[in-house]
Coordinates of C-alpha atoms in Angstrom, one line a residue:
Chain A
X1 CA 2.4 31.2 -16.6
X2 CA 1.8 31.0 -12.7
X3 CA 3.5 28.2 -11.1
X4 CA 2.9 26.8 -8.1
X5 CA 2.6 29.2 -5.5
X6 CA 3.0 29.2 -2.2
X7 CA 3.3 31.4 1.0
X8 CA 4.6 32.8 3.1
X9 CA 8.3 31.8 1.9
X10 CA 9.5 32.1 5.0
X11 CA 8.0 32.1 8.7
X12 CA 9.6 32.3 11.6
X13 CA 7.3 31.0 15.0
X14 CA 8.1 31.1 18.5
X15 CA 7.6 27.4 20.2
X16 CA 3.7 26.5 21.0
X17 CA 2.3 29.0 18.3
X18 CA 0.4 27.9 15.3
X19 CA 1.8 28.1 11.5
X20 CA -0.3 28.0 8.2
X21 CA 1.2 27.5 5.1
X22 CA -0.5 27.9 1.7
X23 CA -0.2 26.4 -1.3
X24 CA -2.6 27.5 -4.7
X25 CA -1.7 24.8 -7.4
X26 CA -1.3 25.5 -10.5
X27 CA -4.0 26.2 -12.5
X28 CA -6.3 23.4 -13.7
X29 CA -4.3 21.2 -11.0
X30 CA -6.6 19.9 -8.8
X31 CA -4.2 17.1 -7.0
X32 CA -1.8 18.8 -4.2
X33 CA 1.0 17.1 -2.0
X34 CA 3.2 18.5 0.8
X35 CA 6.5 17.6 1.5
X36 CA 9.0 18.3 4.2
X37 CA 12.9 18.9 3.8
X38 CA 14.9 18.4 7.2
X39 CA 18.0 20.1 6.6
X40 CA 20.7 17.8 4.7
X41 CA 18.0 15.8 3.7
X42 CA 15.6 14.6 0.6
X43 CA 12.0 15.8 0.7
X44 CA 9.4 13.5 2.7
X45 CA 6.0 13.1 2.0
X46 CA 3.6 14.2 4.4
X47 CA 0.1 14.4 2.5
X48 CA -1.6 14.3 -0.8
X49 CA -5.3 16.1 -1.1
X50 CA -7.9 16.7 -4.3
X51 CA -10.4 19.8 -3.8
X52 CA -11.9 18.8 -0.5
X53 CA -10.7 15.1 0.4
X54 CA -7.5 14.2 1.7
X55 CA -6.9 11.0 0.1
X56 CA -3.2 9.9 1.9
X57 CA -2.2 11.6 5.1
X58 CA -0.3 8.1 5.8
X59 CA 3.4 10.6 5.8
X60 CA 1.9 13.6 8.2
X61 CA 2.7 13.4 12.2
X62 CA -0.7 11.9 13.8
X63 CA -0.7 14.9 16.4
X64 CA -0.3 18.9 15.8
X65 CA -0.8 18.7 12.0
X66 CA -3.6 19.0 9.5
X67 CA -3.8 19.9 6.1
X68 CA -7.1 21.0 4.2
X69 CA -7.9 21.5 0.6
X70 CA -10.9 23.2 0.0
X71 CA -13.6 24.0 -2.6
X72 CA -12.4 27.6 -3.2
X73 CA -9.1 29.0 -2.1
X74 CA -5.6 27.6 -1.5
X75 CA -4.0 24.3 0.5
X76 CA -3.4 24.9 4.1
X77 CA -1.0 22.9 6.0
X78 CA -1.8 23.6 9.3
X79 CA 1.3 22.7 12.8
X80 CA 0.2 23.9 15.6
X81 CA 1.9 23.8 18.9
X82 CA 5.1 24.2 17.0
X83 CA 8.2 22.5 18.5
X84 CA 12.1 23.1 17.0
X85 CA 11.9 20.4 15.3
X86 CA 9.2 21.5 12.9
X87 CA 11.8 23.6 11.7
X88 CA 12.0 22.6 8.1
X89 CA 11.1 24.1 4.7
X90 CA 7.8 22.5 3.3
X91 CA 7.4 22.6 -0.5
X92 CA 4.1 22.1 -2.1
X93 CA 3.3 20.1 -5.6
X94 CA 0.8 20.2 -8.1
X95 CA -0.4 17.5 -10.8
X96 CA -3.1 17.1 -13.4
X97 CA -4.0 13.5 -12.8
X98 CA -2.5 12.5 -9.0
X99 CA -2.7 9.0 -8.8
X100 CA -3.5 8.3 -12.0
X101 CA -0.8 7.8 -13.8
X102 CA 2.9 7.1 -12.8
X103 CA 4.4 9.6 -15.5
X104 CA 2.3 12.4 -13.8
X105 CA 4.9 15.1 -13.2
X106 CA 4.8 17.3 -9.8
X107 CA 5.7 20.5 -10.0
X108 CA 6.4 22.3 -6.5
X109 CA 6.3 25.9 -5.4
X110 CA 9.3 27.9 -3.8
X111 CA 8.6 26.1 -0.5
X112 CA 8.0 27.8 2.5
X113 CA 10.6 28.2 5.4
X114 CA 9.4 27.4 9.0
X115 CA 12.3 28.7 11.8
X116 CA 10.6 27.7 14.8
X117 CA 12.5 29.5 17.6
Chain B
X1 CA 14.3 -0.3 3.7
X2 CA 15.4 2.6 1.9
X3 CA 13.4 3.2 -1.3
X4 CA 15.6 5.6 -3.1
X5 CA 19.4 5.5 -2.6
X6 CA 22.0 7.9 -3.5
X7 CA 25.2 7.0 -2.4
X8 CA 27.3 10.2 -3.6
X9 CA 26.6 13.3 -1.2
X10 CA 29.3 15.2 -3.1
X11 CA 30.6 15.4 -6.6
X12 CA 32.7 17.8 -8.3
X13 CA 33.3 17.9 -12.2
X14 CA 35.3 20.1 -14.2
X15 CA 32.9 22.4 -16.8
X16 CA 32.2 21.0 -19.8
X17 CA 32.8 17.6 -18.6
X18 CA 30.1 14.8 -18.4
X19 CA 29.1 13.6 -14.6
X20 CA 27.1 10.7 -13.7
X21 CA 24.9 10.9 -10.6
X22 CA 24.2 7.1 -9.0
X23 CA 20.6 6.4 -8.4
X24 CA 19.3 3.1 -6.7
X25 CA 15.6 2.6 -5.9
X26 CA 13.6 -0.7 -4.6
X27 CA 10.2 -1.6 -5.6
X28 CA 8.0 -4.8 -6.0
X29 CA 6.0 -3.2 -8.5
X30 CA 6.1 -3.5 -12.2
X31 CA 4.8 0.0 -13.0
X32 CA 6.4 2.9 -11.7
X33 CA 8.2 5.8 -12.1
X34 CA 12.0 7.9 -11.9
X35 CA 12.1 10.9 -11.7
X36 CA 15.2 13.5 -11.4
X37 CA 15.1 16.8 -9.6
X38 CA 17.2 19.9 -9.7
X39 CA 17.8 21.8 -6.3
X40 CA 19.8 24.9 -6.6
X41 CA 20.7 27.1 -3.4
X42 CA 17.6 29.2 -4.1
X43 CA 15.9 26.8 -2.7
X44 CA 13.2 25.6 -5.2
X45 CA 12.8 22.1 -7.0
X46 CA 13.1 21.8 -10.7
X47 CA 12.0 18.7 -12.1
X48 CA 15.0 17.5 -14.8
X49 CA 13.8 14.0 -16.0
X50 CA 11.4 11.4 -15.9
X51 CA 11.6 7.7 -16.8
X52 CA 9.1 5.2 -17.0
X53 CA 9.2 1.4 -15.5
X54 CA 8.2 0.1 -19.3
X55 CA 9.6 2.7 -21.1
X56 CA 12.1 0.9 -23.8
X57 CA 14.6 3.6 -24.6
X58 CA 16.6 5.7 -21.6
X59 CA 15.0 9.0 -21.3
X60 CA 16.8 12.5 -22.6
X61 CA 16.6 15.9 -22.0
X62 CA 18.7 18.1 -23.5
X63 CA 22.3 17.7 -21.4
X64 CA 20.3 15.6 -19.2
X65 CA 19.6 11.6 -20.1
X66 CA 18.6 8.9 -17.6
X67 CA 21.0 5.4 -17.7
X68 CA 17.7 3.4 -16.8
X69 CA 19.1 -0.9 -16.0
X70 CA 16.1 -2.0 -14.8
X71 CA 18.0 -5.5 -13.7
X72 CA 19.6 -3.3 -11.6
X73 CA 17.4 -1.3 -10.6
X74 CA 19.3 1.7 -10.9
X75 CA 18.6 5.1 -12.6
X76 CA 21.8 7.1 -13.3
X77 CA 21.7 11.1 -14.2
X78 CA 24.0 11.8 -17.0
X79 CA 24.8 15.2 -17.4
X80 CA 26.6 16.0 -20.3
X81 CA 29.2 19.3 -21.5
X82 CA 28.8 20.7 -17.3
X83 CA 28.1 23.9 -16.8
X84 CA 29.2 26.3 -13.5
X85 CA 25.3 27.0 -13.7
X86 CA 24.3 22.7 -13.0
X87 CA 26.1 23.5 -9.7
X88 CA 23.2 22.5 -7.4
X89 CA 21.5 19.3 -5.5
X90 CA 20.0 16.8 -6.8
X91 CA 17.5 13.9 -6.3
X92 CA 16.0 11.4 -7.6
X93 CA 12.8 10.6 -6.9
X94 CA 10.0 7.5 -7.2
X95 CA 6.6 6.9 -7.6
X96 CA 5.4 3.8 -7.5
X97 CA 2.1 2.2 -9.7
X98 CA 0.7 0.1 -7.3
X99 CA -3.2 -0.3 -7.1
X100 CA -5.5 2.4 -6.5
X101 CA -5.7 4.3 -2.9
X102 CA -2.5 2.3 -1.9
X103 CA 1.6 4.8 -2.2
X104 CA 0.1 5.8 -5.5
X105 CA 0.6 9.5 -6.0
X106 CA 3.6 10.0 -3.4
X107 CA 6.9 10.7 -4.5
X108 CA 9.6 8.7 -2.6
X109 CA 13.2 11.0 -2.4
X110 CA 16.5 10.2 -2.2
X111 CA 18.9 12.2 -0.1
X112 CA 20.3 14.1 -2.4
X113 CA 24.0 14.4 -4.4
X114 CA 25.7 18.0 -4.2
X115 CA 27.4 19.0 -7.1
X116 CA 29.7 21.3 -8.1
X117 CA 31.2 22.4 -11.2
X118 CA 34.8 24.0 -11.3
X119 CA 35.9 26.1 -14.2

């Protein structure tokens, strides 16, 4: 029973390099959502994507982030230029239905650690 | 305005005891959703229990149960008979119903309780 699984777990990046992040939903998911933990915090949403649209990017950073969910392969969240304060673990969800129903139950991946040095 | 509120960073409960974890969330909409999530120092997110905006009866899980007063718009973790193994974060979480293409799909977070259970 794969979960949802992404990679790398963690990733460490020197300041003004790129990072990609990958997420591969679970299977027969086809609704994906990032999140972003700052330390001592709760998770904040940055994006929520079906198989090639990206239907609410309203929570990502207008500059140095993208994310992209396409026909064949996994989720990439994409920072590029990467500042400290990027540092953050970013956890990926998966649902069967997305927006369609209120009772639709996310279920994340390990998360990814990004230590931007 | 903050959608989801926990007020309680820390909490400590003896094992076997029951602990109740304080929710508070604000919405305008009718439908929507609770959700509570699991956080343990691995580092992944379990999810624990959901409750609905209609749904009559609180929600159960096992140990877990949801004190849902909608008047009050609070949603309460009960975890019952603690164990050293519940010691971990946790959050409650929202999704609102709203109309198509609007918050629908995103989960709102709170920031989190830490608790620990002592033998």
């Amino acid at each position: 029973n794969a979960g949802v699984m992404q990679n790398p777990r963690h990733l460490v990046r020197r300041r003004g390099q790129e990072a990609r992040l990958r997420c591969s939903p679970m299977k027969g998911h086809s609704h994906v959502y990032w999140y972003r933990q700052l330390p001592e915090e709760g998770l904040k949403f940055m994006v929520y994507l079906q198989k090639e649209n990206i239907i609410d990017e309203s929570g990502m950073p207008k500059e140095r982030f993208s994310a992209e969910f396409p026909k064949e392969g996994p989720s990439i969240l994409r920072i590029q230029q990467v500042v400290r304060g990027d540092s953050a673990a970013y956890f990926c969800a998966s649902s069967t239905w997305g927006a369609g129903a209120t009772s639709d139950e996310q279920f994340f991946g390990p998360g990814t650690r990004l230590t931007v040095l | 305005a903050q959608k989801i509120t926990q007020t309680q960073p820390g909490m400590f409960v003896q094992e076997k005891e029951a602990v109740t974890l304080d929710c508070t969330y604000d919405t305008s909409d009718q439908s929507y959703g609770l959700f509570w999530y699991k956080q343990p120092s691995s580092g992944e997110m379990i999810f624990l229990i959901y409750q609905g905006s209609y749904d009559e009866q609180n929600a159960t899980e096992g140990r877990y149960s949801l004190n849902f007063q909608k008047a009050r718009k609070s949603a309460n973790l009960v975890i019952s008979a603690s164990q050293l193994g519940d010691s971990a974060m946790y959050f409650c979480a929202m999704r609102e119903g709203g109309v198509r293409g609007s918050t629908l799909g995103r989960l709102y977070f709170g920031r989190g309780t830490q608790l620990t259970v002592w033998p």
